[in-house]
Amino acid sequence: MDHAGPRYQRPAPPKYLDKFLAMPLSQDTAHLYAMLEHIDDQIGRLVDWLDQSALAKNTYVFLGGDNGPALFGSEQRPVPKEVRDSGHWY
């Protein structure tokens, strides 16, 4: 399964994007965070399906990536509290 959304600038679904556009972030960063949360949810769906299908016991799920797109210094301020407290910021 390929999740190259943030790397190739695929648009994040509005369900995710609206949340981050409402935060004090640049447009680029809001789009990046929205796509990352979308990917996180999709991987969660996959793991849930593996559990329900009794396949999780014999299945490995690997998530790999590189450093992702550079923000080019567009976010020089700390990450907003809403992002840190969203449960998706590690």
GROMACS .gro file of C-alpha atoms in nm:
model
   90
    1MET     CA    1   0.000   0.000   0.000
    2ASP     CA    2   0.148   0.332  -0.104
    3HIS     CA    3   0.090   0.652   0.089
    4ALA     CA    4   0.293   0.916  -0.088
    5GLY     CA    5   0.040   1.196  -0.036
    6PRO     CA    6   0.254   1.450   0.149
    7ARG     CA    7   0.550   1.382  -0.077
    8TYR     CA    8   0.365   1.450  -0.402
    9GLN     CA    9   0.137   1.726  -0.278
   10ARG     CA   10  -0.189   1.535  -0.312
   11PRO     CA   11  -0.471   1.736  -0.158
   12ALA     CA   12  -0.586   1.629   0.185
   13PRO     CA   13  -0.958   1.556   0.223
   14PRO     CA   14  -1.152   1.860   0.354
   15LYS     CA   15  -1.243   1.664   0.668
   16TYR     CA   16  -0.878   1.689   0.772
   17LEU     CA   17  -0.775   2.011   0.605
   18ASP     CA   18  -1.038   2.237   0.761
   19LYS     CA   19  -0.912   2.155   1.110
   20PHE     CA   20  -0.556   2.266   1.032
   21LEU     CA   21  -0.651   2.568   0.822
   22ALA     CA   22  -0.823   2.704   1.133
   23MET     CA   23  -0.491   2.694   1.324
   24PRO     CA   24  -0.218   2.957   1.309
   25LEU     CA   25  -0.019   2.770   1.043
   26SER     CA   26   0.094   2.850   0.692
   27GLN     CA   27  -0.117   2.702   0.412
   28ASP     CA   28   0.162   2.458   0.321
   29THR     CA   29   0.200   2.335   0.677
   30ALA     CA   30  -0.176   2.299   0.725
   31HIS     CA   31  -0.193   2.086   0.409
   32LEU     CA   32   0.101   1.874   0.524
   33TYR     CA   33  -0.043   1.813   0.873
   34ALA     CA   34  -0.386   1.733   0.725
   35MET     CA   35  -0.241   1.474   0.488
   36LEU     CA   36  -0.036   1.317   0.767
   37GLU     CA   37  -0.344   1.283   0.987
   38HIS     CA   38  -0.535   1.135   0.693
   39ILE     CA   39  -0.260   0.877   0.639
   40ASP     CA   40  -0.259   0.799   1.012
   41ASP     CA   41  -0.633   0.731   1.002
   42GLN     CA   42  -0.602   0.511   0.692
   43ILE     CA   43  -0.330   0.301   0.853
   44GLY     CA   44  -0.555   0.271   1.158
   45ARG     CA   45  -0.833   0.140   0.934
   46LEU     CA   46  -0.596  -0.117   0.789
   47VAL     CA   47  -0.484  -0.236   1.133
   48ASP     CA   48  -0.847  -0.256   1.250
   49TRP     CA   49  -0.934  -0.466   0.944
   50LEU     CA   50  -0.640  -0.697   1.011
   51ASP     CA   51  -0.760  -0.741   1.370
   52GLN     CA   52  -1.120  -0.811   1.266
   53SER     CA   53  -1.008  -1.053   0.995
   54ALA     CA   54  -0.788  -1.249   1.236
   55LEU     CA   55  -0.490  -1.171   1.014
   56ALA     CA   56  -0.306  -0.937   1.251
   57LYS     CA   57  -0.135  -1.222   1.433
   58ASN     CA   58   0.052  -1.324   1.117
   59THR     CA   59   0.096  -0.983   0.954
   60TYR     CA   60   0.368  -0.721   0.976
   61VAL     CA   61   0.285  -0.361   0.899
   62PHE     CA   62   0.583  -0.146   0.808
   63LEU     CA   63   0.567   0.227   0.773
   64GLY     CA   64   0.861   0.392   0.608
   65GLY     CA   65   0.937   0.734   0.484
   66ASP     CA   66   1.198   0.996   0.445
   67ASN     CA   67   1.214   1.337   0.602
   68GLY     CA   68   0.915   1.449   0.397
   69PRO     CA   69   0.876   1.785   0.232
   70ALA     CA   70   1.085   2.065   0.371
   71LEU     CA   71   0.895   2.352   0.524
   72PHE     CA   72   1.173   2.589   0.415
   73GLY     CA   73   1.164   2.779   0.741
   74SER     CA   74   0.801   2.881   0.695
   75GLU     CA   75   0.722   2.772   1.051
   76GLN     CA   76   0.971   2.946   1.276
   77ARG     CA   77   0.733   2.956   1.571
   78PRO     CA   78   0.653   2.663   1.804
   79VAL     CA   79   0.394   2.409   1.697
   80PRO     CA   80   0.049   2.529   1.811
   81LYS     CA   81  -0.101   2.371   2.122
   82GLU     CA   82  -0.396   2.244   1.914
   83VAL     CA   83  -0.157   2.038   1.703
   84ARG     CA   84   0.048   1.910   1.998
   85ASP     CA   85  -0.269   1.813   2.189
   86SER     CA   86  -0.446   1.652   1.891
   87GLY     CA   87  -0.305   1.307   1.971
   88HIS     CA   88  -0.124   1.295   1.637
   89TRP     CA   89   0.188   1.487   1.733
   90TYR     CA   90   0.477   1.279   1.861
   0.00000   0.00000   0.00000
